[in-house]
PDB file of C-alpha atoms in Angstrom:
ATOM      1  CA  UNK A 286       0.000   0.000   0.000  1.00  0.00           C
ATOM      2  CA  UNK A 287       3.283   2.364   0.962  1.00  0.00           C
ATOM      3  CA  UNK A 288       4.870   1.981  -2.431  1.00  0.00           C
ATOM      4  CA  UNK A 289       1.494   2.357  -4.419  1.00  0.00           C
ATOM      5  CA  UNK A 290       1.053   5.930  -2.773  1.00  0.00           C
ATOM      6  CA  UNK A 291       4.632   6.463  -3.475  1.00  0.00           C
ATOM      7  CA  UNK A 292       4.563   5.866  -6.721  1.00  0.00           C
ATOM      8  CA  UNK A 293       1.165   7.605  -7.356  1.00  0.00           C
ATOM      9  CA  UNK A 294       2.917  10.632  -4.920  1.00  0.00           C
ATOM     10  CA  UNK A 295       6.289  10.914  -7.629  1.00  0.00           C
ATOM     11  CA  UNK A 296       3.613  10.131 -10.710  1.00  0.00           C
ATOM     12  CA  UNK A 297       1.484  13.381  -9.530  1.00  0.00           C
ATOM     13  CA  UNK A 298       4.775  15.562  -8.780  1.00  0.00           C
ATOM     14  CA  UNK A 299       5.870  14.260 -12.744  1.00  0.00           C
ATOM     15  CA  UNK A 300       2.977  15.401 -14.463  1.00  0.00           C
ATOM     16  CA  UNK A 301       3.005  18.924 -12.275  1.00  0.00           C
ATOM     17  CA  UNK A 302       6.791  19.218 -13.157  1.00  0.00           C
ATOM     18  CA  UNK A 303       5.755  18.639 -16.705  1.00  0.00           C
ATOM     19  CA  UNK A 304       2.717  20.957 -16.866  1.00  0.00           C
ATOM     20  CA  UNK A 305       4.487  23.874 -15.236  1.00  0.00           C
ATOM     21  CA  UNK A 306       7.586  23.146 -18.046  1.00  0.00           C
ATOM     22  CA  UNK A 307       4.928  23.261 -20.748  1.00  0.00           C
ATOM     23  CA  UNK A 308       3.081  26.077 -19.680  1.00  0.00           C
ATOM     24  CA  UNK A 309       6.772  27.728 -19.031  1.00  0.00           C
ATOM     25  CA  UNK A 310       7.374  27.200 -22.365  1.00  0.00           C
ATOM     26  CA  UNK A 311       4.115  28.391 -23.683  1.00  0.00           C
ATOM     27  CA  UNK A 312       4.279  31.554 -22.081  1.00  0.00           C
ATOM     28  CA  UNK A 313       8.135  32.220 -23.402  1.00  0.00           C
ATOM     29  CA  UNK A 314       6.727  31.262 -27.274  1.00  0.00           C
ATOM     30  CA  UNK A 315       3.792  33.754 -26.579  1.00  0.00           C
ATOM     31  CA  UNK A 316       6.367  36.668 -25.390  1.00  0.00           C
ATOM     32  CA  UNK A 317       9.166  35.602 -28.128  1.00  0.00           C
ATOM     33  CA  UNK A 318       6.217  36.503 -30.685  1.00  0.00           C
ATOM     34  CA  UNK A 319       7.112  38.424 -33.698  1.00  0.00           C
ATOM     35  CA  UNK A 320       6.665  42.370 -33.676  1.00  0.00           C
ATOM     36  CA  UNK A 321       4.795  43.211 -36.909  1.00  0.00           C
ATOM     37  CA  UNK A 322       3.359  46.060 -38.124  1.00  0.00           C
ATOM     38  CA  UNK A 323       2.537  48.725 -36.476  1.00  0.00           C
ATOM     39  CA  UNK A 324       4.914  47.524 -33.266  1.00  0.00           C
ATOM     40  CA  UNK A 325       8.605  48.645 -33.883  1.00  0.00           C
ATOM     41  CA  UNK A 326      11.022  45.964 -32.667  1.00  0.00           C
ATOM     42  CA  UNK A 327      14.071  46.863 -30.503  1.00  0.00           C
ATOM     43  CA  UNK A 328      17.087  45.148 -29.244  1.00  0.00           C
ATOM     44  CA  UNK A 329      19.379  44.878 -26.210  1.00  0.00           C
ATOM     45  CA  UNK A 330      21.401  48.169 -26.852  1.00  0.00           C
ATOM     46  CA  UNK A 331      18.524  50.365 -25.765  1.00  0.00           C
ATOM     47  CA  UNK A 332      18.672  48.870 -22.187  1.00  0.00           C
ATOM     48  CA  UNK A 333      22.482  48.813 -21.787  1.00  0.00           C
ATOM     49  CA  UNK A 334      23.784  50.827 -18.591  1.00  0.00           C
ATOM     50  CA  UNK A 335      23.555  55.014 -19.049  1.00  0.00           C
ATOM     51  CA  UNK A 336      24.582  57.395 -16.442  1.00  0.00           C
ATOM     52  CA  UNK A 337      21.069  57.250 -14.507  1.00  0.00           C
ATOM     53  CA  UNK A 338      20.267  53.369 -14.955  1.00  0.00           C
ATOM     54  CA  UNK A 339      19.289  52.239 -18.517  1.00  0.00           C
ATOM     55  CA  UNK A 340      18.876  55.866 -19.142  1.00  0.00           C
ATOM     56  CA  UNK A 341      20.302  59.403 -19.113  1.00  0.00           C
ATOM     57  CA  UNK A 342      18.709  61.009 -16.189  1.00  0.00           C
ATOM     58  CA  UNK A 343      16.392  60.535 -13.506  1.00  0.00           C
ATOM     59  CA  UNK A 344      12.671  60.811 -13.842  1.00  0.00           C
ATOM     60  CA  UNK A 345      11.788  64.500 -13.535  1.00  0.00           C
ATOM     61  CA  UNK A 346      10.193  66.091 -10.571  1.00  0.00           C
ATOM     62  CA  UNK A 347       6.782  66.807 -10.096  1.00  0.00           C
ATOM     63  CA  UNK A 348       4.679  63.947 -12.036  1.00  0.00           C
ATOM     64  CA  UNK A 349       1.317  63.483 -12.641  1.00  0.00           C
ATOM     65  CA  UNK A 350      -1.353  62.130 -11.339  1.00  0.00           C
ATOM     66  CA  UNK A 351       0.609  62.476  -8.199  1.00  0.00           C
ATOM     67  CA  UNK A 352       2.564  59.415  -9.247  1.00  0.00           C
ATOM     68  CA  UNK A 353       5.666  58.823  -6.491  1.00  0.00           C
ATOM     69  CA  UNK A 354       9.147  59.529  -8.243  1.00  0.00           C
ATOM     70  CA  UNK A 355      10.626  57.060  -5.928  1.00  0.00           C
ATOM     71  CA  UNK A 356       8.926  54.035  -6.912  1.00  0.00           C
ATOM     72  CA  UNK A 357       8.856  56.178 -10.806  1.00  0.00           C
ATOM     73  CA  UNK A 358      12.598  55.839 -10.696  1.00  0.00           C
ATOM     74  CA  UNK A 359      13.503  52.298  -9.545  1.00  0.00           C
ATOM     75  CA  UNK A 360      10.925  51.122 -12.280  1.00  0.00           C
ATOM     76  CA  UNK A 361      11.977  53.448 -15.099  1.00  0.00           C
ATOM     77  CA  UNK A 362      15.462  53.601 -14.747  1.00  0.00           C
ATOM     78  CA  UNK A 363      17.073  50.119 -12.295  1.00  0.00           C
ATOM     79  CA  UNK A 364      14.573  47.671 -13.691  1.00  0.00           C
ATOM     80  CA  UNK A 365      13.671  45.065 -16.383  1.00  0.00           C
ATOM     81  CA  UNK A 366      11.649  42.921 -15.151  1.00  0.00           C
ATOM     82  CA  UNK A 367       9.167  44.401 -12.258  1.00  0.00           C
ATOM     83  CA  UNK A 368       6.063  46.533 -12.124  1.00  0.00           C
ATOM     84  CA  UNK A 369       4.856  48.541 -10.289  1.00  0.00           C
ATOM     85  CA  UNK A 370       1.714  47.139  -7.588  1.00  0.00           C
ATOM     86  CA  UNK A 371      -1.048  45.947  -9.764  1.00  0.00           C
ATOM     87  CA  UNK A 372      -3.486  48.281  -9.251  1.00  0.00           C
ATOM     88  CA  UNK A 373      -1.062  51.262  -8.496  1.00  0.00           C
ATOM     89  CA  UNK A 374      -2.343  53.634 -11.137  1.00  0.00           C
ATOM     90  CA  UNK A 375      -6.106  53.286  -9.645  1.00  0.00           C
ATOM     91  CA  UNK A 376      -5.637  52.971  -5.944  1.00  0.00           C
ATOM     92  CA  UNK A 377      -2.385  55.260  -5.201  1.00  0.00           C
ATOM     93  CA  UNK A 378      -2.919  57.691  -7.669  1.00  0.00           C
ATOM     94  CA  UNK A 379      -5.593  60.514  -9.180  1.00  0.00           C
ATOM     95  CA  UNK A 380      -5.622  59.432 -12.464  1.00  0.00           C
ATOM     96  CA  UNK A 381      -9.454  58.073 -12.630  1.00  0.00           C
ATOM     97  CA  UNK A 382     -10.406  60.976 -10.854  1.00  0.00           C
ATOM     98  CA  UNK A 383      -8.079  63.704 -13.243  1.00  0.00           C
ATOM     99  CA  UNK A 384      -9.187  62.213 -16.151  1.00  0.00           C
ATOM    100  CA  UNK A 385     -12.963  61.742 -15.593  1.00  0.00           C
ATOM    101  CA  UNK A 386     -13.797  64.619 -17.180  1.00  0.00           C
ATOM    102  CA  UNK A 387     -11.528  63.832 -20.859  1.00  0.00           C
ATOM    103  CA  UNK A 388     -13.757  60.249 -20.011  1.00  0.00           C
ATOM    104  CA  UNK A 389     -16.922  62.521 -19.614  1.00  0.00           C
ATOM    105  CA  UNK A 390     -15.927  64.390 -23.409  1.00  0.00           C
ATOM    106  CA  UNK A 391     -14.364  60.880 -24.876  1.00  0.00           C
ATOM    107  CA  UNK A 392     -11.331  62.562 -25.525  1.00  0.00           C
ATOM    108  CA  UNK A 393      -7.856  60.935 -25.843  1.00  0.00           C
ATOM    109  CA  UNK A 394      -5.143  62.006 -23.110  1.00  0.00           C
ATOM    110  CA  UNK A 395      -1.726  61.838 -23.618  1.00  0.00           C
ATOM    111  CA  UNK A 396       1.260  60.394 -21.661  1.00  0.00           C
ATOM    112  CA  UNK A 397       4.677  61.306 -21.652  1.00  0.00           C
ATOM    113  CA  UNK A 398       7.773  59.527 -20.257  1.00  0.00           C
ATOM    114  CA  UNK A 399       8.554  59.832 -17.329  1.00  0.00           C
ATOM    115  CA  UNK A 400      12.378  60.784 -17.780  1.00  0.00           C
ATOM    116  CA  UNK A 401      12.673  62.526 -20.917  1.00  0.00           C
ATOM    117  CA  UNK A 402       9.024  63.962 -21.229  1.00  0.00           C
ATOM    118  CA  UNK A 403       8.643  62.652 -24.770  1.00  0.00           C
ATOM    119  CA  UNK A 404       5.378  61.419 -25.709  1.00  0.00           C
ATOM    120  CA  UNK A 405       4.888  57.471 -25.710  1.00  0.00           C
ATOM    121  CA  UNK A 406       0.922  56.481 -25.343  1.00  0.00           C
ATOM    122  CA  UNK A 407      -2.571  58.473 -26.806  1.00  0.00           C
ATOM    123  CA  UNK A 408      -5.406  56.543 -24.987  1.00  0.00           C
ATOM    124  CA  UNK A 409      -8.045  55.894 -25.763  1.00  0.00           C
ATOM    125  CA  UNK A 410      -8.046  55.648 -29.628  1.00  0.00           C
ATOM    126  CA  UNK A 411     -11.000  53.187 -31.570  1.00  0.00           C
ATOM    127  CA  UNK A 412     -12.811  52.810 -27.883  1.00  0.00           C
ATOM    128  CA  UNK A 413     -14.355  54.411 -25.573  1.00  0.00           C
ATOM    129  CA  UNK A 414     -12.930  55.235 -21.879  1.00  0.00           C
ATOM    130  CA  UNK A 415     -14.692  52.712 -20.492  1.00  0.00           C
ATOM    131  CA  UNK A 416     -13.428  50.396 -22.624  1.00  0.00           C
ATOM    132  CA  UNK A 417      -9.802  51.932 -21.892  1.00  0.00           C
ATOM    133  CA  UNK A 418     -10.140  51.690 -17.879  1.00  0.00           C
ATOM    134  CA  UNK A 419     -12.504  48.077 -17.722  1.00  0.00           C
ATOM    135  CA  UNK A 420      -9.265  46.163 -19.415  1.00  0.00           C
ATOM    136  CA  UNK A 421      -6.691  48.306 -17.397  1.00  0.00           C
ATOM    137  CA  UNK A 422      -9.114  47.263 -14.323  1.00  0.00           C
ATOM    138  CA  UNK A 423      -9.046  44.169 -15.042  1.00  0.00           C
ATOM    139  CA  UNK A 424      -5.377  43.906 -15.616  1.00  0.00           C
ATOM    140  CA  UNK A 425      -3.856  45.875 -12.853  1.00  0.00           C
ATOM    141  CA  UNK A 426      -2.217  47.930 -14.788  1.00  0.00           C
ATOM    142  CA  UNK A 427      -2.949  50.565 -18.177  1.00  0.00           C
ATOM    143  CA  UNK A 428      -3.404  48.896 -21.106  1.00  0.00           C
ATOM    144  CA  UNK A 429      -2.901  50.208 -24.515  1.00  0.00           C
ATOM    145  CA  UNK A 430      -3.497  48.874 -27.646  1.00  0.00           C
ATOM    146  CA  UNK A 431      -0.817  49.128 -31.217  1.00  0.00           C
ATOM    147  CA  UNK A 432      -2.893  52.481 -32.583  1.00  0.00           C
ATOM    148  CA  UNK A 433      -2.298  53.959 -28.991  1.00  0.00           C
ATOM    149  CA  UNK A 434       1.682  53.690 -29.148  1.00  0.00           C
ATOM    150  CA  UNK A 435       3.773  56.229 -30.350  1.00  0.00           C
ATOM    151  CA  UNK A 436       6.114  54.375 -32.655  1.00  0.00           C
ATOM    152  CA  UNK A 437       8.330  56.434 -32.918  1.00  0.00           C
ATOM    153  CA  UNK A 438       9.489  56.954 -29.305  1.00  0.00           C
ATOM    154  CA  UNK A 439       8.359  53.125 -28.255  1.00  0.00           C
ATOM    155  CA  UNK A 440       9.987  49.581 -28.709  1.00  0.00           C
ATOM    156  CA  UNK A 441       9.332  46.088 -27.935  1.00  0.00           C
ATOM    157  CA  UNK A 442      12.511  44.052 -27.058  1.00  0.00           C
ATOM    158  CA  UNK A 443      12.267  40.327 -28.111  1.00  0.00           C
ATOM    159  CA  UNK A 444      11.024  39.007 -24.824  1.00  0.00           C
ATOM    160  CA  UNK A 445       8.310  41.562 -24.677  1.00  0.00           C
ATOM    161  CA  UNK A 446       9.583  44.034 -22.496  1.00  0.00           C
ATOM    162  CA  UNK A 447       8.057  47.410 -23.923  1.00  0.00           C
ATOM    163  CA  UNK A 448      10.733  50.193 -23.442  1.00  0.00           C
ATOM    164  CA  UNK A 449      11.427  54.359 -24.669  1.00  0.00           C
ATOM    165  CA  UNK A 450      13.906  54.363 -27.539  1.00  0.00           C
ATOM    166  CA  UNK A 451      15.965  56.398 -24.837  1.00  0.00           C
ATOM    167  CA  UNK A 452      16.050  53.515 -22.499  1.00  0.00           C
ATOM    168  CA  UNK A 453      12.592  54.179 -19.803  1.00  0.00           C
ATOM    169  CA  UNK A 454      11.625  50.627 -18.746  1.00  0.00           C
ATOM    170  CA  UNK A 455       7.824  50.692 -19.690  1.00  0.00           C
ATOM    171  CA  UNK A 456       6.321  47.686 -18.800  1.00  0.00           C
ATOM    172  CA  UNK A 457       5.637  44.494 -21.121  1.00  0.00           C
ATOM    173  CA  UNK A 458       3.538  43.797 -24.146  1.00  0.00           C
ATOM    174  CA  UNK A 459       1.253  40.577 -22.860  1.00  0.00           C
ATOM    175  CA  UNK A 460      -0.982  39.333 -25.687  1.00  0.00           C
ATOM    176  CA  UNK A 461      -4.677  38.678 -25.841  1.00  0.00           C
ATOM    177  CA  UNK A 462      -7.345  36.988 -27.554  1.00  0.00           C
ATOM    178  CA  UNK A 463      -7.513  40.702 -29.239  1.00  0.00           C
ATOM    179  CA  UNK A 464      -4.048  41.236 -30.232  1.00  0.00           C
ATOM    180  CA  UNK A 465      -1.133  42.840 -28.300  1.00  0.00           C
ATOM    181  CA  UNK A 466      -1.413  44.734 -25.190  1.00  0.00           C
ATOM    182  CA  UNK A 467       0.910  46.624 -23.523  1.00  0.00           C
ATOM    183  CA  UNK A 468       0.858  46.601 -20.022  1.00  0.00           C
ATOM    184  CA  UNK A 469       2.643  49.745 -18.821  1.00  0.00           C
ATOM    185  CA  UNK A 470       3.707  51.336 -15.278  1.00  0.00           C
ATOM    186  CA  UNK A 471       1.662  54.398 -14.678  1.00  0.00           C
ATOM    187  CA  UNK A 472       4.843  55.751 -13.246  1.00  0.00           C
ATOM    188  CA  UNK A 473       6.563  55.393 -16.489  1.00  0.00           C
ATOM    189  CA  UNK A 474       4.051  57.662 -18.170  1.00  0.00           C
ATOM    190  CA  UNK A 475       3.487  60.624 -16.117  1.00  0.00           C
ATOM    191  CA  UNK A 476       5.756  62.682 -17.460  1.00  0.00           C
ATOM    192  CA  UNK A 477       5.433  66.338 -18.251  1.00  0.00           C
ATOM    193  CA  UNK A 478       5.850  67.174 -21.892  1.00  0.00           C
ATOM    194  CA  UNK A 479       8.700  68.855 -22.615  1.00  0.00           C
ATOM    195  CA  UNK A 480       9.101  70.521 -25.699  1.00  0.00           C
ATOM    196  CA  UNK A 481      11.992  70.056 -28.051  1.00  0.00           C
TER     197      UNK A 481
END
């Protein structure tokens, strides 16, 4: 009787070893996708070590929505992998609130990185606000689609990571039924435009 539950025992701990490497691989396949049109692929240079992290400077003072510049610069400029707490941009912030009344019009706001006050997201473009804040909701995090990036000042690195040309960790691009989605750190985007 010992060795049957043994055996059943290693037999269950096989097959959950071997589901959690198939799933493992399933979700590196999904995020080693291929970034076609509109996305705009980027490599491993962008990220490399500047004098402020992976970029020039540190995030600028003053942010909005009231977003912390502490937590803004450990996840902008000395991370790769990390987000901010799901739920951050809703909970800690006064983003919903700040924004109800562009929500109450249906018009687009704009967001701006967080270090070099370039802009890097329209939202929401093809839906409505509530469209925009039910999937960030139900994410934990704001959620933009391909026609809300700013290609020219966004990349996607080959394991999804969704970064500033001038080296602002943004948060990741995690796929859906619907197509891409980039799931990006409010703190990333609260930057104050600066004009060039």
């Amino acid at each position: 009787m010992h060795t049957m539950v043994f055996r059943l025992s290693i037999t269950v701990s096989l097959l959950g070893v071997l589901l959690l490497l198939l799933c493992s691989q399933n979700m590196i396949e999904a995020r080693n996708q291929e970034c076609e049109d509109p996305c705009v692929a980027g490599d491993e240079e962008i990220m490399h070590p500047k004098a402020h992290g992976t970029s020039s400077s540190p995030v600028q003072n003053n942010l909005r929505w009231g977003c912390s510049e502490t937590i803004a610069d450990r996840m902008c400029n000395f991370n790769r992998h990390y987000a901010e707490n799901a739920g951050y941009w809703e909970k800690s912030t006064s983003f919903v609130s700040e924004v109800a009344p562009f929500a109450y019009k249906n018009t687009p706001v704009q967001f701006f990185d967080s270090n070099t006050g370039k802009l890097l997201f329209t939202a929401p473009i093809s839906r409505s606000w509530d469209d925009f804040l039910k999937e960030s909701k139900k994410h934990g995090w704001p959620s933009f689609r391909d026609n809300e990036v700013n290609w020219d000042q966004v990349r996607v690195l080959p394991n999804g990571e969704t970064v500033s040309v001038n080296g602002t960790h943004l948060g990741h691009n995690l796929p859906d039924g619907n197509g891409r989605r980039y799931c990006i750190n409010l703190v990333s985007i609260a930057g104050r435009q600066i004009e060039e």
